Short mmCIF file of C-alpha atoms and ligand atoms in Angstrom, two decimals:
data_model
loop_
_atom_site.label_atom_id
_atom_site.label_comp_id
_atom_site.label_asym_id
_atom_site.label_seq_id
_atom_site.Cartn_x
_atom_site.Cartn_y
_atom_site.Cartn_z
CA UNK E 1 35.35 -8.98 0.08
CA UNK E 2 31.72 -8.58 0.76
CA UNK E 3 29.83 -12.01 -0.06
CA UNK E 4 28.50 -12.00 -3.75
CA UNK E 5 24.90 -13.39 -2.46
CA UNK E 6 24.61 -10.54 -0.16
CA UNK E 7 25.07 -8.51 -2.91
CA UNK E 8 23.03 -10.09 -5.36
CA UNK E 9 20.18 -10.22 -2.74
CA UNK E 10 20.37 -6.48 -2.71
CA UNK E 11 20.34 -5.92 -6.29
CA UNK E 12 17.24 -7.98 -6.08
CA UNK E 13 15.37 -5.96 -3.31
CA UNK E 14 16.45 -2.33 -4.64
CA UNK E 15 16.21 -3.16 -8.67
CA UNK E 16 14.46 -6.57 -9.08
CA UNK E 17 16.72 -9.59 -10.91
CA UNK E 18 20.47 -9.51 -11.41
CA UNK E 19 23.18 -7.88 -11.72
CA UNK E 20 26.90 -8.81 -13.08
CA UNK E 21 29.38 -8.83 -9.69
CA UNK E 22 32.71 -7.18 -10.05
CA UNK E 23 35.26 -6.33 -7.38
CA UNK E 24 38.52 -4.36 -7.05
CA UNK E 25 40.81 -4.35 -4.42
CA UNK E 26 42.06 -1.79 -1.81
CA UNK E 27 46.37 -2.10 -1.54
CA UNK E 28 49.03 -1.36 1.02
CA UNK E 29 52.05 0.02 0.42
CA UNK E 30 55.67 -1.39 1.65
CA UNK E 31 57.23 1.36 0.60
CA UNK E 32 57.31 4.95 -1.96
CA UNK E 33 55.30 7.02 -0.31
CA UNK E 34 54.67 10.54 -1.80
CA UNK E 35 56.55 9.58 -4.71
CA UNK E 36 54.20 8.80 -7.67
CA UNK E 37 53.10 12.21 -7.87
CA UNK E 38 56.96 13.49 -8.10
CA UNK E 39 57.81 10.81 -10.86
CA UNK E 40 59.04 8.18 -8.78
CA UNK E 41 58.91 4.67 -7.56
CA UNK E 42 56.34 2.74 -5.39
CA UNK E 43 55.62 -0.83 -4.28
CA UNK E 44 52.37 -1.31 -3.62
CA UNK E 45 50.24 -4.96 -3.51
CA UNK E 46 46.64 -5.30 -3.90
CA UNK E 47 44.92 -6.82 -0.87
CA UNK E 48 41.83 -9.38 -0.62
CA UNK E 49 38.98 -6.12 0.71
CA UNK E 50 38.02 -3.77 -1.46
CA UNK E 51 34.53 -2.55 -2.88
CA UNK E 52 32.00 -4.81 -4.88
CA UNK E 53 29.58 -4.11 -7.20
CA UNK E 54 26.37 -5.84 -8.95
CA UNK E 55 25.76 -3.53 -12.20
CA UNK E 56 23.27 -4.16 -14.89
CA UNK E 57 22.36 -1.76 -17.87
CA UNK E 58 19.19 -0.03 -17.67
CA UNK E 59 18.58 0.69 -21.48
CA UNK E 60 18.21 4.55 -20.44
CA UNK E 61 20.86 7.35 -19.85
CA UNK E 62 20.04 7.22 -15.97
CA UNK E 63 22.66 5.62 -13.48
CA UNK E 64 20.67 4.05 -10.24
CA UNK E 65 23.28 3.76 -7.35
CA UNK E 66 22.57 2.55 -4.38
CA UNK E 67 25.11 2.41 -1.49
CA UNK E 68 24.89 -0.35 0.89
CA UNK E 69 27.44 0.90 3.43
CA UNK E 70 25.58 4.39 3.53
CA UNK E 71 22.00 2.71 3.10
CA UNK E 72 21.11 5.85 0.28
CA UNK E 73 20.23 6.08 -2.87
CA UNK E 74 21.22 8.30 -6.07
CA UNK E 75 20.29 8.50 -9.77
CA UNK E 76 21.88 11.03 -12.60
CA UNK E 77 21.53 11.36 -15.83
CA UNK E 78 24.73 10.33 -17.64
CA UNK E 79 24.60 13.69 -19.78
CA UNK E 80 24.06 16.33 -16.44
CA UNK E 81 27.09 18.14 -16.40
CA UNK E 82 27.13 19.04 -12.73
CA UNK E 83 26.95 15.35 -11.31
CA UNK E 84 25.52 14.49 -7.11
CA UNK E 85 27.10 16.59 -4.33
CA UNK E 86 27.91 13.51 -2.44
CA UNK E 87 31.25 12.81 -2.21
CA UNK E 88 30.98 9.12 -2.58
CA UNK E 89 28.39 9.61 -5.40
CA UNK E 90 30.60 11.76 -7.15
CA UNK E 91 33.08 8.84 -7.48
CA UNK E 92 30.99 7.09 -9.54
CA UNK E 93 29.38 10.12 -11.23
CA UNK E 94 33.34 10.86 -12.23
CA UNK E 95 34.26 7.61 -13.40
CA UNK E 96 31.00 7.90 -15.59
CA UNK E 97 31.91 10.78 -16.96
CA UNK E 98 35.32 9.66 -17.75
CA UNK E 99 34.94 7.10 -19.37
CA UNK E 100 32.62 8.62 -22.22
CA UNK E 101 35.03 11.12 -22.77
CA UNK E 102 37.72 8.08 -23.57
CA UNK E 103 35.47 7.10 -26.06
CA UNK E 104 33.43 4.28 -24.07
CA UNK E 105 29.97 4.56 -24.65
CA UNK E 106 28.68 4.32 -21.44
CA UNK E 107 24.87 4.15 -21.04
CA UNK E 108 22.24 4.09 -17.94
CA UNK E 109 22.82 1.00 -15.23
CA UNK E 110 21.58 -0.25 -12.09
CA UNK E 111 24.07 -0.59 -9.45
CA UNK E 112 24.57 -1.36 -5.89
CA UNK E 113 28.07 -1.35 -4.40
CA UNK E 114 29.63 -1.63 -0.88
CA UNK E 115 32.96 -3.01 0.85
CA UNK E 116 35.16 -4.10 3.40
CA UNK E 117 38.15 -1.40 3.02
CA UNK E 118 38.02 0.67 6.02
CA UNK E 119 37.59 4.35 5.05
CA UNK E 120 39.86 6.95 5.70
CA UNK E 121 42.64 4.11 6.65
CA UNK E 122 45.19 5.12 3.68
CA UNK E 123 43.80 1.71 1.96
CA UNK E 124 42.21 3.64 -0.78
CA UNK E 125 38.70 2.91 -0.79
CA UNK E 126 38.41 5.48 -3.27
CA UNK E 127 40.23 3.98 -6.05
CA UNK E 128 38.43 0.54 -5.05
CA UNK E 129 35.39 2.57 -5.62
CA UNK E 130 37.03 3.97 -9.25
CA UNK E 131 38.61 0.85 -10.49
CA UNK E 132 35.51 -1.37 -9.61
CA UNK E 133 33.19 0.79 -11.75
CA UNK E 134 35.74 1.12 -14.39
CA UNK E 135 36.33 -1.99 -15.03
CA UNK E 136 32.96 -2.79 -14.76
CA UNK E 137 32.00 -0.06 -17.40
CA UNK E 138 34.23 -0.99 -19.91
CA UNK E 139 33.42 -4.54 -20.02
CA UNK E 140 29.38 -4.02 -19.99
CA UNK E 141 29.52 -1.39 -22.66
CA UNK E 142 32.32 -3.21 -24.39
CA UNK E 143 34.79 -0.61 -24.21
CA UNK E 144 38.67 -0.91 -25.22
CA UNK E 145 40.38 0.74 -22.38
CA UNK E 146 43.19 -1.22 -21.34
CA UNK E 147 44.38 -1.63 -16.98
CA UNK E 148 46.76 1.72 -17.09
CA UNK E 149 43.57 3.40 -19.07
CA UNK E 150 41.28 2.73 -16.53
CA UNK E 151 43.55 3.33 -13.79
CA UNK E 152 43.91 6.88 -15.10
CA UNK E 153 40.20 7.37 -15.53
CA UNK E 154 40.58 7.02 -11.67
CA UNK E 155 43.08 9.54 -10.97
CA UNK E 156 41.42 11.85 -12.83
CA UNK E 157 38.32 11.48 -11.04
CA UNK E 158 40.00 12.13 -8.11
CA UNK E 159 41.28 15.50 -9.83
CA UNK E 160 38.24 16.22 -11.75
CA UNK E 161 35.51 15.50 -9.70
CA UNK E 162 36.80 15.21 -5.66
CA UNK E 163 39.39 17.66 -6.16
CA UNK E 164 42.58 15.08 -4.28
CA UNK E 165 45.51 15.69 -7.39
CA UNK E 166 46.88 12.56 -6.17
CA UNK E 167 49.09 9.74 -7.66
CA UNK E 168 48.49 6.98 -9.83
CA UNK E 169 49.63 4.38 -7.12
CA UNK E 170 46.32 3.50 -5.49
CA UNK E 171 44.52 2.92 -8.98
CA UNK E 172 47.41 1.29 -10.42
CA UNK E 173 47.23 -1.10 -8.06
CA UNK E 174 43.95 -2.15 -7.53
CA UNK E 175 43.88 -2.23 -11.59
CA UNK E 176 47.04 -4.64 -11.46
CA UNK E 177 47.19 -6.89 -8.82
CA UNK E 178 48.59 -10.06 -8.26
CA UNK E 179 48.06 -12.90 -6.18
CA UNK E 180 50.98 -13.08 -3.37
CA UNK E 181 53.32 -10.34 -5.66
CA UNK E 182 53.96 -6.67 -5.17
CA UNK E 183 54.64 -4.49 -7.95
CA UNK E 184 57.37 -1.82 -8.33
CA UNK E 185 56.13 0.70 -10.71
CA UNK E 186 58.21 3.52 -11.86
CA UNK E 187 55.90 6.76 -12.04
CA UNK E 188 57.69 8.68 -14.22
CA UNK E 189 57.46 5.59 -17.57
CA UNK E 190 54.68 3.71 -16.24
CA UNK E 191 57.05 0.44 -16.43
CA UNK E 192 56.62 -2.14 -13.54
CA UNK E 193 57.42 -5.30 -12.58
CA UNK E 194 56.07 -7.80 -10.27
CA UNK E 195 57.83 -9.33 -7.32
CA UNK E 196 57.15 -12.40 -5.57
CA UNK E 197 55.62 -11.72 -2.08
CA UNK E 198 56.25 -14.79 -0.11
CA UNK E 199 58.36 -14.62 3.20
CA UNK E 200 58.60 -17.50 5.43
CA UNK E 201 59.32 -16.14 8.45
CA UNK E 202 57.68 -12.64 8.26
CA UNK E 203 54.00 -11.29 8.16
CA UNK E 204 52.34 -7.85 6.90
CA UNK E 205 50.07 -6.55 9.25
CA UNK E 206 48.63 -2.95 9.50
CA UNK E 207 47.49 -1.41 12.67
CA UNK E 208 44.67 0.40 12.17
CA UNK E 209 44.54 4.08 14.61
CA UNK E 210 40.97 4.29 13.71
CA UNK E 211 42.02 8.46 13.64
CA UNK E 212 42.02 10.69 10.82
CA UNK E 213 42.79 14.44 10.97
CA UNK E 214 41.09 16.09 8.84
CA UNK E 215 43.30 19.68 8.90
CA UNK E 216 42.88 23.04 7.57
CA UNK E 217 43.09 23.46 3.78
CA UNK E 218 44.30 20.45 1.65
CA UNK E 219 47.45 19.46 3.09
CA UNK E 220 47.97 16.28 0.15
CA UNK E 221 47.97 18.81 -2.48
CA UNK E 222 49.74 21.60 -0.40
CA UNK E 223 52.70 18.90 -0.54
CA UNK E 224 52.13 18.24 -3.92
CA UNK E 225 52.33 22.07 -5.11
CA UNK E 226 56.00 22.14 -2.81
CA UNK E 227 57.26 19.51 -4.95
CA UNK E 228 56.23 20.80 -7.89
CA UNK E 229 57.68 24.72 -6.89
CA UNK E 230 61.51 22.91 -6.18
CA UNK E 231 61.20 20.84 -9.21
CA UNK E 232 60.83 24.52 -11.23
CA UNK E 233 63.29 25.60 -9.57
CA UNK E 234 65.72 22.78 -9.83
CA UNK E 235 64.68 22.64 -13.44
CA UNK E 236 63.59 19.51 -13.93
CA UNK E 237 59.86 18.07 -14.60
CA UNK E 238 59.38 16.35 -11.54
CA UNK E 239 61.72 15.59 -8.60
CA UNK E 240 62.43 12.18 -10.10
CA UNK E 241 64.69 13.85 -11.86
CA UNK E 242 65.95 16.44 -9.20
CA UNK E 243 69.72 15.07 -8.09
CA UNK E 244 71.27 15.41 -4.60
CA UNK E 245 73.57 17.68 -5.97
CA UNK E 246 71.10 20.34 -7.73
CA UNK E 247 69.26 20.23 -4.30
CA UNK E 248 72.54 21.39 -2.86
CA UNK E 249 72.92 24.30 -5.21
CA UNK E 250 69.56 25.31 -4.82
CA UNK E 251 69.08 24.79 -1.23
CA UNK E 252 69.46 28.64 -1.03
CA UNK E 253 66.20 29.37 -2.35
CA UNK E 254 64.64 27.38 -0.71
CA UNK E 255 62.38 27.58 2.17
CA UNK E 256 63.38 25.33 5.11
CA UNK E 257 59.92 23.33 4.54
CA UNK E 258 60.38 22.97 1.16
CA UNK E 259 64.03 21.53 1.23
CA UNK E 260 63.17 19.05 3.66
CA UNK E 261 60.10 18.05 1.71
CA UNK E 262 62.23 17.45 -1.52
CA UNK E 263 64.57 15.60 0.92
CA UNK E 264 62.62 13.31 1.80
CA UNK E 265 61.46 12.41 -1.62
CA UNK E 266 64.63 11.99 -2.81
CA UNK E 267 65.67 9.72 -0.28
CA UNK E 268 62.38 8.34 -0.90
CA UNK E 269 63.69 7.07 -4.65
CA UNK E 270 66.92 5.54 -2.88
CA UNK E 271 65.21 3.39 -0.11
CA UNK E 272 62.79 2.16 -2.77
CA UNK E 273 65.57 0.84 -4.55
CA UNK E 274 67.46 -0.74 -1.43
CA UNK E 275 64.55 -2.53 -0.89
CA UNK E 276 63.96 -3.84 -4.17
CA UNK E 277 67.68 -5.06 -4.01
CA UNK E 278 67.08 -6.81 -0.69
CA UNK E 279 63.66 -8.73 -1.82
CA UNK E 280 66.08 -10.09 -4.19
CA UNK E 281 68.03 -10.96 -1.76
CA UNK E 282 65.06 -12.44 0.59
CA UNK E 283 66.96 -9.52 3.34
CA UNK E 284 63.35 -8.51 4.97
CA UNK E 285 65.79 -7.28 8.28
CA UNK E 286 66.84 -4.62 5.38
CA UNK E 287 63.07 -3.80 3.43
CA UNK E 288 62.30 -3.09 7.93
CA UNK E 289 65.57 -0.81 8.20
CA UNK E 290 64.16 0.63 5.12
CA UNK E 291 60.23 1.02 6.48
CA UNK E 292 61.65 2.94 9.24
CA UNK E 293 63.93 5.29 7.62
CA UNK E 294 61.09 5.99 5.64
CA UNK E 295 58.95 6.46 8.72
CA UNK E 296 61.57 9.22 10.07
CA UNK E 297 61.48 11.32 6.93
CA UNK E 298 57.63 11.15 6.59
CA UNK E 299 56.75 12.27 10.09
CA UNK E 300 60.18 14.75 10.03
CA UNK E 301 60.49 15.66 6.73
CA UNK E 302 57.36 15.53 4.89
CA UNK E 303 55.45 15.99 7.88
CA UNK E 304 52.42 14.17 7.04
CA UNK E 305 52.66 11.82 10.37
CA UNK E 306 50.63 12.38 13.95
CA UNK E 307 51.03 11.43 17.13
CA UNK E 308 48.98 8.21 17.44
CA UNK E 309 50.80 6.66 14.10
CA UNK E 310 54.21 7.65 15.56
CA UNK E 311 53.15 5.99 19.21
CA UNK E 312 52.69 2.88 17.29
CA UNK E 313 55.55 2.89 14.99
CA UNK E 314 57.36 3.19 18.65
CA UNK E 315 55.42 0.60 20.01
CA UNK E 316 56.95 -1.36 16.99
CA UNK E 317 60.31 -0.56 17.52
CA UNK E 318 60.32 -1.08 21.18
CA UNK E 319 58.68 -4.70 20.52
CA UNK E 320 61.33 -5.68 17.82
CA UNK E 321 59.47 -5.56 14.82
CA UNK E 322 60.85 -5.41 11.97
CA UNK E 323 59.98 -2.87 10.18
CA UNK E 324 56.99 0.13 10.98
CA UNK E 325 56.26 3.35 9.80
CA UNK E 326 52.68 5.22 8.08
CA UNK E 327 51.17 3.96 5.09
CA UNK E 328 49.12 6.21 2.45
CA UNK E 329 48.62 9.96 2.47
CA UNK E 330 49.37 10.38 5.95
CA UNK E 331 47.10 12.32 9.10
CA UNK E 332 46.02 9.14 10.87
CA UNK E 333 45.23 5.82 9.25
CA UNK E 334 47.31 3.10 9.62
CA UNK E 335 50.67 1.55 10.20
CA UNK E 336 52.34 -1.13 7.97
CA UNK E 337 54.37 -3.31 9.58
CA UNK E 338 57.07 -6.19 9.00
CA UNK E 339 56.90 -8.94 11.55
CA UNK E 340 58.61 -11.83 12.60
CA UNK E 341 56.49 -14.71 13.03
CA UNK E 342 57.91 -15.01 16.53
CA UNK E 343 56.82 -11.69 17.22
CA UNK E 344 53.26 -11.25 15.51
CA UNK E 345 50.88 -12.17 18.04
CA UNK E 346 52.41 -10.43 21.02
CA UNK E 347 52.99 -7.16 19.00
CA UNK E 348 49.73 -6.80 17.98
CA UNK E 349 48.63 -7.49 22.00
CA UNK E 350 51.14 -5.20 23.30
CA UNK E 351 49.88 -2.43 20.46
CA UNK E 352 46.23 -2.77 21.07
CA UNK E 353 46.66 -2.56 25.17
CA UNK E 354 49.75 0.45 25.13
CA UNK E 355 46.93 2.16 22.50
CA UNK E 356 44.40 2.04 24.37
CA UNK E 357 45.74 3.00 27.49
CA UNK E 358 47.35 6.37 26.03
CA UNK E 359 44.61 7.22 23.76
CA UNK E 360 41.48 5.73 24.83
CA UNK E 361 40.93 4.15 21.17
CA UNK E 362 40.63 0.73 20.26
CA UNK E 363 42.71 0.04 17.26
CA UNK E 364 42.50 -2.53 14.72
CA UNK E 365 45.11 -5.22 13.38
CA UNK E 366 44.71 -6.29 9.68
CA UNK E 367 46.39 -8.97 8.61
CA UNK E 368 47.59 -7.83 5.31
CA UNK E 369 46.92 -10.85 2.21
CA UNK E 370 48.28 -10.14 -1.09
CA UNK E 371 45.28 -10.49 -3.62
CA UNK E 372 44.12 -10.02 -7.05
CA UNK E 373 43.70 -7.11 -9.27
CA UNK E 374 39.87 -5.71 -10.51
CA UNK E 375 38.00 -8.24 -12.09
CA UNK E 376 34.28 -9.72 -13.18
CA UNK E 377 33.60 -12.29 -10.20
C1 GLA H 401 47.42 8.68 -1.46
C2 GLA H 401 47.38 9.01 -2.95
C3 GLA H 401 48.50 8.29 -3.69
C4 GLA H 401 49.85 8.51 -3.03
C5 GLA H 401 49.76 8.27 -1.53
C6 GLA H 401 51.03 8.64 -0.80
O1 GLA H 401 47.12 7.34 -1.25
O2 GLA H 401 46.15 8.66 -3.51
O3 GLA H 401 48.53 8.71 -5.03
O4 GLA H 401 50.36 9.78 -3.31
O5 GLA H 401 48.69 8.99 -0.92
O6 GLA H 401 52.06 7.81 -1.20
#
């Protein structure tokens, strides 16, 4: 989290005075990947980065933003219907938007905003971006909208305004954190629980690749739309609901693509729940059976790894850890991995150096701590 003086000190300099801090969080994943937008289950925890914000009502209907991480500057008029052209502008601009249509009524504010989440890292410093100004929003203009709300005022600016038809995973959990607890949410009835995330013997820790291919086209929703074609034809809403068997029958009209897509997510659903079973069970040699399983069917299957990520899930396997595989929407970005305390400081060594050597890049450990949902700070 970026320090709250540093931020205050550049409300001062850009708007004069102060503004009210907020913060959400960024999150990790252990496991349900490509699931929320097919129904199904994920387990995601909110971390300790994530994006800040000092916001103050201007008494006008013009939003002032300024971006510290991109030093620039942008103003709208809350009532322009086409919004900035800059992506990360458009966030806010979005969320705005939004938020008046749920029935908040938003007016003009000051703002400056900026973070710690590594972007394009499958943290989602998007939906740190969303959920901070959400949350912010509806308290300063004393709005009603409850966590889930405001979470969904994120995913649809992500539809809306960005064009990414992703999940609700990434919002969800920046909106509902919990210190040292991950949360299984079920997609399809927006039900979750918390679970206590507090191993002994084990650490989190993502390895940053520092790549991101950007490819062709849209290849997040291009997965989406395959899910959503099988689940027609299987007959069901979403493939939450799509059984082993009625992927059998209709495996014939299927392409090969798509039936290993809507493999995976099935088998997605079923490793979730192994691993919710284990944490029960404090089995964290299982939840890293399950991480890699899930690792094999993403970069197989749903074909959303790349070489670098799979190098280091290798690199993992070879050094004993237990568990490895890609986190978030996949094409570069980061590993998450399970490791023994025994193991944590060599791995990351041996990963950094083996990296390097093969790819020239210097990549980045992140010890992963379990924080906090959005909130005034
Ligand atoms: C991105 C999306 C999420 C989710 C993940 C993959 O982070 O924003 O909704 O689909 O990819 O699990």
């Amino acid at each position: 989290m970026i320090k709250t003086d540093k931020l205050q000190q550049c409300f001062n300099t850009t708007f004069g005075g102060v503004g009210t801090p907020f913060f959400a969080p960024g999150r990790i994943n252990l496991i349900g990947e490509h699931t929320d937008y097919n129904g199904g289950f994920v387990f995601p925890g909110a971390i300790d980065m994530g994006i800040s914000a000092s916001i103050r009502p201007n008494g006008t209907d013009v939003v002032n933003l300024f971006a510290i991480d991109l030093n620039e500057k942008c103003s709208f008029n809350i009532h322009d219907n086409e919004g900035p052209s800059s992506t990360n502008f458009r966030y806010v601009y979005g969320v705005v938007r939004e938020m008046s249509a749920s029935g908040v009524t938003v007016h003009g504010f000051d703002a400056v905003y900026g973070g710690d989440v590594p972007l394009g890292a499958g943290m989602s410093s998007s939906a740190a971006l969303e959920c901070c100004f959400a949350f912010a929003l509806n308290k300063l203009f004393n709005g009603t909208l409850d966590l889930m709300q405001m979470a969904r005022i994120g995913q649809a600016t992500e539809h809306k305004y960005v064009g990414v038809k992703c999940g609700i995973m990434d919002q969800f959990a920046s909106m509902h954190g919990r210190d040292k607890a991950l949360m299984r949410l079920d997609c399809n009835s927006g039900e979750y629980q918390y679970f206590p995330w507090n191993p002994t013997d084990y650490r989190l820790v993502l390895i940053n690749s520092c790549v991101k291919h950007e490819l062709v086209g849209s290849p997040y929703n291009e997965r989406r739309e395959s899910c959503e074609h099988v689940a027609k034809l299987a007959g069901v809403d979403t493939l939450r609901d799509c059984s082993w068997d009625i992927l059998e029958k209709i495996k014939p009209q299927l392409s090969d693509q798509e039936y290993r897509r809507a493999r995976y997510v099935l088998g997605e659903t079923d490793r979730v729940m192994a691993v919710s079973d284990a944490l029960d069970n404090n089995d964290y040699e299982q939840v890293g059976q399950q991480m890699y399983l899930t690792h094999k069917g993403l970069k197989e299957d749903y074909e959303v790894s790349c070489e670098e990520i799979d190098f280091l899930v290798d690199i993992a396997k070879a050094s004993g850890v237990t568990g490895s595989r890609i986190m978030g929407g996949g094409f570069g970005g980061c590993t998450i991995n399970l490791v023994h305390n025994k193991l944590y400081d060599s791995f990351i060594a041996t990963a950094k150096e083996r990296f390097k050597q093969q790819f020239g890049i210097d990549c980045k450990a992140i010890p992963v701590v379990i924080g906090a949902g959005a909130r005034m700070i």
